[in-house]
Structure formats: C-alpha cells, structure tokens
mmCIF file with all atom_site columns, C-alpha atoms in Angstrom:
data_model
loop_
_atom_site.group_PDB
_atom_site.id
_atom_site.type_symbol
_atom_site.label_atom_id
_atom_site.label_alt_id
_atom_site.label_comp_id
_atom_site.label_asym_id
_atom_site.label_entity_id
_atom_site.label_seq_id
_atom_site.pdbx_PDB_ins_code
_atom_site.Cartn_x
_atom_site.Cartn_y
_atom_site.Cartn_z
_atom_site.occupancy
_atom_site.B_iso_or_equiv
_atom_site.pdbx_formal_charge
_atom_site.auth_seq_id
_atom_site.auth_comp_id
_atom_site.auth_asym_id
_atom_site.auth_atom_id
_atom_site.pdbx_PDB_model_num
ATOM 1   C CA . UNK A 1 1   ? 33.934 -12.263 -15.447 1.00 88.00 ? 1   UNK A CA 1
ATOM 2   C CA . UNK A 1 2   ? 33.739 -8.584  -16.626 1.00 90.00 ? 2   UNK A CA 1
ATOM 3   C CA . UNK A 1 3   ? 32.368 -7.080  -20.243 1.00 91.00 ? 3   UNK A CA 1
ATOM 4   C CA . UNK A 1 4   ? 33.233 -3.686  -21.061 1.00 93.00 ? 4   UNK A CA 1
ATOM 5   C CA . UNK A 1 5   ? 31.236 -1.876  -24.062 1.00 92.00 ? 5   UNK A CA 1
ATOM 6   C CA . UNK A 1 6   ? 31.081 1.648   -25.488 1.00 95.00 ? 6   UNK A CA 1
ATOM 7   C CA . UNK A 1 7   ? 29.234 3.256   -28.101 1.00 95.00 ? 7   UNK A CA 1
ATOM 8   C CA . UNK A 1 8   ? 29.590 6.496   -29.991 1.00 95.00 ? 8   UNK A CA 1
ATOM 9   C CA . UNK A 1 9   ? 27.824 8.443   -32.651 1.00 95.00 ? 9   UNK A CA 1
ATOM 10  C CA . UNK A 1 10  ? 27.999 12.054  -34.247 1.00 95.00 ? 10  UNK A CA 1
ATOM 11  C CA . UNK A 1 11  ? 25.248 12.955  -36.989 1.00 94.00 ? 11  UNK A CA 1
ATOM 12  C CA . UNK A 1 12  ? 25.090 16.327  -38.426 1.00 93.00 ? 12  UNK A CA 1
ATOM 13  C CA . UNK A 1 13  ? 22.290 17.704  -40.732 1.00 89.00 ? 13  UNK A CA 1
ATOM 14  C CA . UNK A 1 14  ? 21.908 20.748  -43.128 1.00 87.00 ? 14  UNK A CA 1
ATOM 15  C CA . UNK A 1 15  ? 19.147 22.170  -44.609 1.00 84.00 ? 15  UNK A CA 1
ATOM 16  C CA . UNK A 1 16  ? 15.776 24.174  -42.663 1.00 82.00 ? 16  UNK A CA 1
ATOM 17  C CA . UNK A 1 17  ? 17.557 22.702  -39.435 1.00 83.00 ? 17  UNK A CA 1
ATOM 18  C CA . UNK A 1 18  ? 21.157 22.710  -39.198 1.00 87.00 ? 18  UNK A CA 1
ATOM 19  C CA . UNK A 1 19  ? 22.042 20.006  -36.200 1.00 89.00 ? 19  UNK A CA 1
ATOM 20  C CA . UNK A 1 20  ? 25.092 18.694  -34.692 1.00 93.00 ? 20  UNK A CA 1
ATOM 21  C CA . UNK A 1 21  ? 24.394 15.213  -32.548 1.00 93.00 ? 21  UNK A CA 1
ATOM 22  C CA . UNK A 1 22  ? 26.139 13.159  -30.142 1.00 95.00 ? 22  UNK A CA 1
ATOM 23  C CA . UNK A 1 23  ? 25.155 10.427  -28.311 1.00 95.00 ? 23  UNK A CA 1
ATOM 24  C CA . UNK A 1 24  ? 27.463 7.992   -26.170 1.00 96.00 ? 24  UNK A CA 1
ATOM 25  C CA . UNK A 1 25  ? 27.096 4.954   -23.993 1.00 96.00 ? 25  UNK A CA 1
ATOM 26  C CA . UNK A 1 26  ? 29.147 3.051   -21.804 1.00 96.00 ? 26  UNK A CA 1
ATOM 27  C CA . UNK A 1 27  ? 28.171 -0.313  -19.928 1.00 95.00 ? 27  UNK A CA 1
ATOM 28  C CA . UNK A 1 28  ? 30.216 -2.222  -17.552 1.00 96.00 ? 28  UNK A CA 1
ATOM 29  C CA . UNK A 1 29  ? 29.032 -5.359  -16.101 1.00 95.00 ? 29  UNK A CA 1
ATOM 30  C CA . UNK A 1 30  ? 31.272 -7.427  -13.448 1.00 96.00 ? 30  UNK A CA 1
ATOM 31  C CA . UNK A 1 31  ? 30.059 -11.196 -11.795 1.00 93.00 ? 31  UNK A CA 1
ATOM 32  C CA . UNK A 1 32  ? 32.099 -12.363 -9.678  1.00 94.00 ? 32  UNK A CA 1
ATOM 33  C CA . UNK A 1 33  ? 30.488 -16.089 -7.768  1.00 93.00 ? 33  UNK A CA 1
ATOM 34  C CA . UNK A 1 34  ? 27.088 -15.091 -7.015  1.00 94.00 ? 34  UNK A CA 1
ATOM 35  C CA . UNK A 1 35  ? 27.118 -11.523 -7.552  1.00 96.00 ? 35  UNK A CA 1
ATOM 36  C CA . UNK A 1 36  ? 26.613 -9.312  -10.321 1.00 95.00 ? 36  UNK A CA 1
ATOM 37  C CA . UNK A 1 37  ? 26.857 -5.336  -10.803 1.00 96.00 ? 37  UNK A CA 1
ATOM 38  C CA . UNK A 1 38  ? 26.115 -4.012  -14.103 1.00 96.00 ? 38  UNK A CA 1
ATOM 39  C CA . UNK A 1 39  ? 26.986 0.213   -14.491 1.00 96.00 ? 39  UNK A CA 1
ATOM 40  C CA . UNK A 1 40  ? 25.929 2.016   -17.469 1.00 97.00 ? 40  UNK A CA 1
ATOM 41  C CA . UNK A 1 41  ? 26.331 5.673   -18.383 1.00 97.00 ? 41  UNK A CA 1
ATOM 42  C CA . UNK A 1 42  ? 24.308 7.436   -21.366 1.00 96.00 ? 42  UNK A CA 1
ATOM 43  C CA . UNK A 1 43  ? 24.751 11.121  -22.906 1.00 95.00 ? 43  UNK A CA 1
ATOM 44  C CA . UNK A 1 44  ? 23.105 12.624  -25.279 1.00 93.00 ? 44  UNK A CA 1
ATOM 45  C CA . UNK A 1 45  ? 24.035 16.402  -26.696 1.00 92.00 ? 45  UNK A CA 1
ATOM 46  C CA . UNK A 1 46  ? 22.195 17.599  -29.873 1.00 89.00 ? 46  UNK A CA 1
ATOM 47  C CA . UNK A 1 47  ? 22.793 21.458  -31.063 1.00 89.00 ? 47  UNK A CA 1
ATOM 48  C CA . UNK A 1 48  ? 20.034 23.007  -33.574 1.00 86.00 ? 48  UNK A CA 1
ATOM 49  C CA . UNK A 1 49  ? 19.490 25.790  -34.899 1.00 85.00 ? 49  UNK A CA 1
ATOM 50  C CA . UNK A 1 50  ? 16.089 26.120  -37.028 1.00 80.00 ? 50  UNK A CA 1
ATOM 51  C CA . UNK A 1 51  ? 17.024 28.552  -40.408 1.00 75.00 ? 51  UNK A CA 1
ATOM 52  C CA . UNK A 1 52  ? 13.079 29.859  -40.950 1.00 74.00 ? 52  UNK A CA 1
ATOM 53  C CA . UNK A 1 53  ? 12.586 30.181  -37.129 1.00 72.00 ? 53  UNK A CA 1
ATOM 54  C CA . UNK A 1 54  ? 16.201 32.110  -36.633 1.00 72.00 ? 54  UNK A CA 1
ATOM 55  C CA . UNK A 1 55  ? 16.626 30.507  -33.263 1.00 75.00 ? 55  UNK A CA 1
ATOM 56  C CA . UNK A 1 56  ? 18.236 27.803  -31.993 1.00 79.00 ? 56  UNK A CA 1
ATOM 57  C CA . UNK A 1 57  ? 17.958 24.964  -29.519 1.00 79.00 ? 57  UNK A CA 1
ATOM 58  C CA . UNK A 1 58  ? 20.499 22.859  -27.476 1.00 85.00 ? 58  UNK A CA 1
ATOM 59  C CA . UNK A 1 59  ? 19.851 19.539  -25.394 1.00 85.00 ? 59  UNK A CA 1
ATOM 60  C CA . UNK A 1 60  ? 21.978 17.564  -23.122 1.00 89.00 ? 60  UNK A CA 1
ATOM 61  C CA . UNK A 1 61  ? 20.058 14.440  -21.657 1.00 93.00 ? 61  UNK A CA 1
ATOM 62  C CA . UNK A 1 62  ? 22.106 11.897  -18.565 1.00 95.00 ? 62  UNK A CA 1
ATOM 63  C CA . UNK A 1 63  ? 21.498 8.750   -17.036 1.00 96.00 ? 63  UNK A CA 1
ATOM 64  C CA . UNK A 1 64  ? 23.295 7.185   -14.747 1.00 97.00 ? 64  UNK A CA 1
ATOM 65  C CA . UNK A 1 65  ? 21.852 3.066   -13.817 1.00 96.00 ? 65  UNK A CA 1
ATOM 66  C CA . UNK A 1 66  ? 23.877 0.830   -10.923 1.00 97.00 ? 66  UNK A CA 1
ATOM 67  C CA . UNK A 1 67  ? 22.135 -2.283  -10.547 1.00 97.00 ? 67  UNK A CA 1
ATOM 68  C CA . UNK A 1 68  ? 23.623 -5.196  -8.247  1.00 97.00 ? 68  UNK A CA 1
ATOM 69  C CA . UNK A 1 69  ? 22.042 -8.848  -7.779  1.00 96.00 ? 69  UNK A CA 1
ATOM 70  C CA . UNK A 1 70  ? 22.813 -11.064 -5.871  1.00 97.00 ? 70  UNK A CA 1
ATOM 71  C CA . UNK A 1 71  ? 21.682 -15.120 -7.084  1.00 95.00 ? 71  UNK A CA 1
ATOM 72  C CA . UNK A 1 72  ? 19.830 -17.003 -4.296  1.00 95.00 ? 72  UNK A CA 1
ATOM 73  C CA . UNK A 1 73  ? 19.322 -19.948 -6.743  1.00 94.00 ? 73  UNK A CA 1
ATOM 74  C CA . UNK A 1 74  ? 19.433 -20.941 -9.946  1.00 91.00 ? 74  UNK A CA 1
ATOM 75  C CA . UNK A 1 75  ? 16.031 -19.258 -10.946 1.00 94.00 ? 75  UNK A CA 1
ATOM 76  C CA . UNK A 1 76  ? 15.668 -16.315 -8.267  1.00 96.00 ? 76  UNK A CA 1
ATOM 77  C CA . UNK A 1 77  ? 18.010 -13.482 -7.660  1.00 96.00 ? 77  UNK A CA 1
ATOM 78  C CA . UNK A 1 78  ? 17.760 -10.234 -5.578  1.00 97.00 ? 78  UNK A CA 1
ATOM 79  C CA . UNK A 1 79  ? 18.564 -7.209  -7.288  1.00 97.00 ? 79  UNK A CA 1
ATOM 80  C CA . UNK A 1 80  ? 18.832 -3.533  -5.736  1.00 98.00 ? 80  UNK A CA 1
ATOM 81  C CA . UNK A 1 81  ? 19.177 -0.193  -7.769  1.00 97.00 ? 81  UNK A CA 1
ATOM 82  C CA . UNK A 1 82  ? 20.046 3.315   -8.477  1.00 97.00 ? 82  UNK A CA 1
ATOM 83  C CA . UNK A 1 83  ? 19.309 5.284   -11.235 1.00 96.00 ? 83  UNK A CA 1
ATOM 84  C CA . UNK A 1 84  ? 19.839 9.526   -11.817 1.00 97.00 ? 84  UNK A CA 1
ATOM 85  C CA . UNK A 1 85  ? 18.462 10.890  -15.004 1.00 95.00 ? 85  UNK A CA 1
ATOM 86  C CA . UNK A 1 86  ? 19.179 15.043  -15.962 1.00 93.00 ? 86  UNK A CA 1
ATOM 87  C CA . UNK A 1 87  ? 17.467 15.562  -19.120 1.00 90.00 ? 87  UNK A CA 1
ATOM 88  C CA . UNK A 1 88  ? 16.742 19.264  -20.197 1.00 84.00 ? 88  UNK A CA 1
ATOM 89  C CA . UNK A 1 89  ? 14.154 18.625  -23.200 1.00 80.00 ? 89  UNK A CA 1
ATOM 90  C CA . UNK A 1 90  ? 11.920 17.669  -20.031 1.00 80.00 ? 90  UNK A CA 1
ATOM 91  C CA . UNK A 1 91  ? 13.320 20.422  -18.010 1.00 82.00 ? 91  UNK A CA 1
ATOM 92  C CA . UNK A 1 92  ? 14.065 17.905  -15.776 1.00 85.00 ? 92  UNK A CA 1
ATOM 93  C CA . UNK A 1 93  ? 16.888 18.841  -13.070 1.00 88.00 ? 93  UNK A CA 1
ATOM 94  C CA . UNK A 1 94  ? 17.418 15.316  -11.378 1.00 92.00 ? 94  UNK A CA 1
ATOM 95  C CA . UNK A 1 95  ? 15.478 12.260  -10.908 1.00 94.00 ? 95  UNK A CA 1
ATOM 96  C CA . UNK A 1 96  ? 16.668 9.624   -8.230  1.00 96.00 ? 96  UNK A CA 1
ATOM 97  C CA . UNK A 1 97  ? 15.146 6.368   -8.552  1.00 96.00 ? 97  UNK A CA 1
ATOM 98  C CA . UNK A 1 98  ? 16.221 4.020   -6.065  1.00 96.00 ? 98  UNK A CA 1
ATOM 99  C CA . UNK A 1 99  ? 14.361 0.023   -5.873  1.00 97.00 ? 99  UNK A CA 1
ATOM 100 C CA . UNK A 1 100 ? 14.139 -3.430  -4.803  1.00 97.00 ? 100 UNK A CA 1
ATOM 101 C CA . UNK A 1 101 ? 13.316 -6.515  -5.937  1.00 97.00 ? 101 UNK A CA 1
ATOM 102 C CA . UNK A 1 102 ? 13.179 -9.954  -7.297  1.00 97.00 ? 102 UNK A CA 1
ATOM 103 C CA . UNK A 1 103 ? 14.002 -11.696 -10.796 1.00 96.00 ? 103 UNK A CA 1
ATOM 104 C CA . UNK A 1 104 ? 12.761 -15.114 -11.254 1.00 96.00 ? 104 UNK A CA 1
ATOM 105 C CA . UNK A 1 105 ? 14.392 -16.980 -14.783 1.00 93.00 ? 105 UNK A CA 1
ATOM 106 C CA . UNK A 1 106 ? 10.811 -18.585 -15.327 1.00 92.00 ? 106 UNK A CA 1
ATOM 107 C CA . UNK A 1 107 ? 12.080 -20.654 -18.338 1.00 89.00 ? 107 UNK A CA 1
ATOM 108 C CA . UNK A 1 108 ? 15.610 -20.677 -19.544 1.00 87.00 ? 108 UNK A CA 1
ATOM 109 C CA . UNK A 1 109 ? 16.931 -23.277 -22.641 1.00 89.00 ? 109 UNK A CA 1
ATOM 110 C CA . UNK A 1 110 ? 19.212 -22.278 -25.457 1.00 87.00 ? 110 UNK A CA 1
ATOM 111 C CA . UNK A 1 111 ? 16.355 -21.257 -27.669 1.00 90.00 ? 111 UNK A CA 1
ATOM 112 C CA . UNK A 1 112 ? 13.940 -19.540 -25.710 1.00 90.00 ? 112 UNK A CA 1
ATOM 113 C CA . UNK A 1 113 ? 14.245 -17.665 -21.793 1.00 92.00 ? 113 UNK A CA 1
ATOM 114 C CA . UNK A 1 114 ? 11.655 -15.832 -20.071 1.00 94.00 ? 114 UNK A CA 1
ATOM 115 C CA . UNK A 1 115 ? 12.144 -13.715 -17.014 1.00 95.00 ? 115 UNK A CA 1
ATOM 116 C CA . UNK A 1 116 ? 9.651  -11.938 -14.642 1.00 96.00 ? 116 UNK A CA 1
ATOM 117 C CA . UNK A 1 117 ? 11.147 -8.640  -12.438 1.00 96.00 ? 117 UNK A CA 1
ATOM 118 C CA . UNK A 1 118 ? 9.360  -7.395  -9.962  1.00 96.00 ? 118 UNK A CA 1
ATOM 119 C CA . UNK A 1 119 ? 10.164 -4.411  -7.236  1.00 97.00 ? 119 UNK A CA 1
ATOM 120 C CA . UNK A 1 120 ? 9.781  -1.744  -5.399  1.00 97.00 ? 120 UNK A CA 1
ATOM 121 C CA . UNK A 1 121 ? 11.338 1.643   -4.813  1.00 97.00 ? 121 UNK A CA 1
ATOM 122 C CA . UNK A 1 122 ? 11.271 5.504   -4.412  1.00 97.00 ? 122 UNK A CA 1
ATOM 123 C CA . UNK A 1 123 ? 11.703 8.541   -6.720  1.00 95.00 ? 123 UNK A CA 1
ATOM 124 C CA . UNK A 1 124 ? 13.061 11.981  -6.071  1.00 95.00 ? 124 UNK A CA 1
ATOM 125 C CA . UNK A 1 125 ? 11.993 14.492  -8.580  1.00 92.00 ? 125 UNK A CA 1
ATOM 126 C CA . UNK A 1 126 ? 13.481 17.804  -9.169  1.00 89.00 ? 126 UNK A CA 1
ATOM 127 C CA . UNK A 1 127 ? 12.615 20.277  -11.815 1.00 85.00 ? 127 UNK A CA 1
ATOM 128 C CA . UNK A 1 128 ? 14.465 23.017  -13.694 1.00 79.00 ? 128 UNK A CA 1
ATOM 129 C CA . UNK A 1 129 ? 11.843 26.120  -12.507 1.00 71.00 ? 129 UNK A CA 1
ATOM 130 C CA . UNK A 1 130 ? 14.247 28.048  -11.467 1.00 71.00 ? 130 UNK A CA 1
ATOM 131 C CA . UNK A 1 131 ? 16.601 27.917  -14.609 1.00 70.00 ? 131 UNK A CA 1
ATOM 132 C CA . UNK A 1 132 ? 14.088 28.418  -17.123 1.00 66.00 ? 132 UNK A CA 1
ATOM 133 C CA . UNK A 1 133 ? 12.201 31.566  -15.344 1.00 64.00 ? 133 UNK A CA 1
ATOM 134 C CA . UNK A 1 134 ? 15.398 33.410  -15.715 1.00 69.00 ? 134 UNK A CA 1
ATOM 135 C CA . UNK A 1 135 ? 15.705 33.441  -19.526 1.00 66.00 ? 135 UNK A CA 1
ATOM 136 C CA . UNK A 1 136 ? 13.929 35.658  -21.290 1.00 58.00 ? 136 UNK A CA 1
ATOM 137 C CA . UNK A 1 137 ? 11.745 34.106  -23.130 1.00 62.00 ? 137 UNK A CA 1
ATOM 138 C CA . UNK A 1 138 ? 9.903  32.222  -20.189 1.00 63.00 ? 138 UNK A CA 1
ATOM 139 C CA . UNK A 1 139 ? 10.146 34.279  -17.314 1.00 66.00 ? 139 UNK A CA 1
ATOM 140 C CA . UNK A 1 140 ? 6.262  34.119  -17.025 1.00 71.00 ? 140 UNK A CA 1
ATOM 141 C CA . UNK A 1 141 ? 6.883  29.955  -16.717 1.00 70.00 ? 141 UNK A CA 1
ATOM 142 C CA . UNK A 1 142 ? 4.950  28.472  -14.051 1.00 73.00 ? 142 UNK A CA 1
ATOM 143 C CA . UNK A 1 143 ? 7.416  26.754  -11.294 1.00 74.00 ? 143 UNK A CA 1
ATOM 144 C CA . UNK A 1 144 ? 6.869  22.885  -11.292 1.00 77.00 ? 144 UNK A CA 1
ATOM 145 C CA . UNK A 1 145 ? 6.789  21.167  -7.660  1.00 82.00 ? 145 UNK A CA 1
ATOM 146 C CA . UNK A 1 146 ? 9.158  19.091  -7.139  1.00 85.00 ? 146 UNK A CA 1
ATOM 147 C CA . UNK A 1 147 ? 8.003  15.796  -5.464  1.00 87.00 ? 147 UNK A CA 1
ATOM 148 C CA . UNK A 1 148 ? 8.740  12.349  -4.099  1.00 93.00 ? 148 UNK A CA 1
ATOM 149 C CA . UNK A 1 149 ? 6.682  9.342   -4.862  1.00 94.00 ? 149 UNK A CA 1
ATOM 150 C CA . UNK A 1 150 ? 7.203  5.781   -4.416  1.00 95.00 ? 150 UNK A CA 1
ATOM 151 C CA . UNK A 1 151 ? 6.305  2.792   -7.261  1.00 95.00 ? 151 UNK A CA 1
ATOM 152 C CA . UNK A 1 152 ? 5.755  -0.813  -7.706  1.00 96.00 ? 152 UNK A CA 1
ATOM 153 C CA . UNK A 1 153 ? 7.460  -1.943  -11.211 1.00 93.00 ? 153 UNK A CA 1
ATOM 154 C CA . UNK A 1 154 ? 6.421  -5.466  -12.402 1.00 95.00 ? 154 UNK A CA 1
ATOM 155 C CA . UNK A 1 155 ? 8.157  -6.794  -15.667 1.00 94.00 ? 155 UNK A CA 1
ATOM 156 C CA . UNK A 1 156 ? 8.344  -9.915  -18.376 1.00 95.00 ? 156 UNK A CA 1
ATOM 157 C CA . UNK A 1 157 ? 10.720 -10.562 -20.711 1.00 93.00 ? 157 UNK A CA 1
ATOM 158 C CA . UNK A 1 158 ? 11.436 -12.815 -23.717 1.00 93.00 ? 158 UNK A CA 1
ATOM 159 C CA . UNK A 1 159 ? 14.319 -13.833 -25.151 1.00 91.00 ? 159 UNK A CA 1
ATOM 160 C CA . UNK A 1 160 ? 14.123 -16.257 -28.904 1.00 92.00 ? 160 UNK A CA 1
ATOM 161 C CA . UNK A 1 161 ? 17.214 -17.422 -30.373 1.00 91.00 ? 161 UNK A CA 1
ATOM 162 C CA . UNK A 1 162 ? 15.750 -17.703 -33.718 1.00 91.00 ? 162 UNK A CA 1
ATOM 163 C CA . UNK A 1 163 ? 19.053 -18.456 -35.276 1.00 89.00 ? 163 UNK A CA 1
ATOM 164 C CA . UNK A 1 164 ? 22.317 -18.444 -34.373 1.00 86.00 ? 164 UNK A CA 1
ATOM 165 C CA . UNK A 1 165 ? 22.669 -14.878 -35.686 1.00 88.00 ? 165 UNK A CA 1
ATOM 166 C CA . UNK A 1 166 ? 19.113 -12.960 -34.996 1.00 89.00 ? 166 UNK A CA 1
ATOM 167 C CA . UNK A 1 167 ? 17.176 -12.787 -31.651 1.00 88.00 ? 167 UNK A CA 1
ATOM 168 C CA . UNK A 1 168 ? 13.391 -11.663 -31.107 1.00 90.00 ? 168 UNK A CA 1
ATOM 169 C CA . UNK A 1 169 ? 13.462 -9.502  -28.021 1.00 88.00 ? 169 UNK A CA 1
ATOM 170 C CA . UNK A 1 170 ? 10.326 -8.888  -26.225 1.00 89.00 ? 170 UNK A CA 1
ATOM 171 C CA . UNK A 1 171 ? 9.630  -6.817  -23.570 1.00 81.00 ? 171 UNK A CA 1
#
C-alpha cells in the first residue's frame, strides 16, 4: 500500500507590510506486510518588506521527518526516527533528532482510537552564529553554543469519528 500527498500555497499581502508566502508539503507513506515508512518534507519561504520600517525580512524554514515501524502485534509496534529541521526565524542552522520507541493502539473501534507513543532519542543542535555576526546589523550578536542533548518523549492521542465526515483530533 502507498499514499502520496502534496500541498501548496502562495499568499501575498499589500499594505504597511508587503509579503510574498509559500509554503509546501509533501508526505509519502509506504506499508508493505508488517512494515511501515512514512517520509514527509515541509518548506516554508515568506519575503517581507515592512513600508514604515523601510526594511525588509526573508525566512526559509525545512523539515525533513523519516519514521519506520515495524508491527510486533496487533496493538504494539516499534518505530525508529529521523528528523532535520533548518529554520532561520530561530537562527537555527540544523537540528538532528534521531529516536526510539514504542506505540501501543490502546483502544481502536470505528468510532473512537487511542494511542500512547513513547521513546527515546538524541538531538544535535547547531546554530547560525556565525552567519548572523557577519551582517551588519548584528555583528555585536553573541555566538550561541551549539549542543547535544538527549530526551524522553511520551505521547497520547485521540482519534473520534464523530460522523462520517468530521473527526475530533486530540493530541
């Protein structure tokens, strides 16, 4: 089984703050038997320029997310991951996020499923220091360390099938 979906949208705005905004997605998900590896691939560019300021601002934000599981039963699965996030706003240079863990399908009917995720995993941070001391505006910026930290990530989720057409997602 494979499902293949992409999403696209431009906005533009006049006015105090002239902006030009794109933001894209793109999601793969393959299961094949017992396995399952779902890709997904996010950008985000917005251009702005601020008329009573007379400057203007650009912003490109990535994320990259492989996740594979692998079902050990009907209620339990294993699932190991990667995700890589480059997002200026936060003058963030790369993130790494790599985990672990289990999903258990807690309850699961056609009207109602609950799921509990649970894992652990590591995080490479890297900031943009460098790039922003040498414009001209911040070349007094303090550097930010980069650093590596590890996490535990617990998470529940609920699914209602209200009607056939609208779902209450809770996470």
């Amino acid at each position: 089984m494979y499902h293949f979906n992409g999403r696209y949208s431009y906005a533009e705005t006049s006015g105090n703050i002239d902006a030009e905004m794109h933001d894209g997605t793109v999601d793969l998900f393959l299961r094949k038997n017992l396995f399952t590896s779902s890709t997904m691939y996010k950008v985000q560019h917005h251009n702005m320029d601020f008329s009573l300021l007379a400057m203007g601002m650009k912003t490109t934000n990535h994320s990259f997310h492989q996740q594979f599981s692998f079902a050990v039963t009907d209620k339990l699965s294993a699932v190991a991951g990667l995700r890589w996030d480059r997002n200026n706003q936060k003058y963030l240079d790369k993130r790494l996020i790599y985990y672990g863990g289990l999903l258990f399908n807690l309850f699961d009917s056609p009207k109602f499923k609950v799921s509990l995720f649970g894992s652990y995993g590591e995080t490479e941070t890297a900031y943009m220091s460098e790039e922003v001391q040498n414009t001209f505006l911040y070349s007094d910026f303090p550097s930010v360390d980069d650093y590596d930290s590890d996490f535990a990530y617990f998470n529940q989720t609920l699914n209602w099938n209200i009607t056939d057409t609208v779902t209450f997602s809770e996470q």
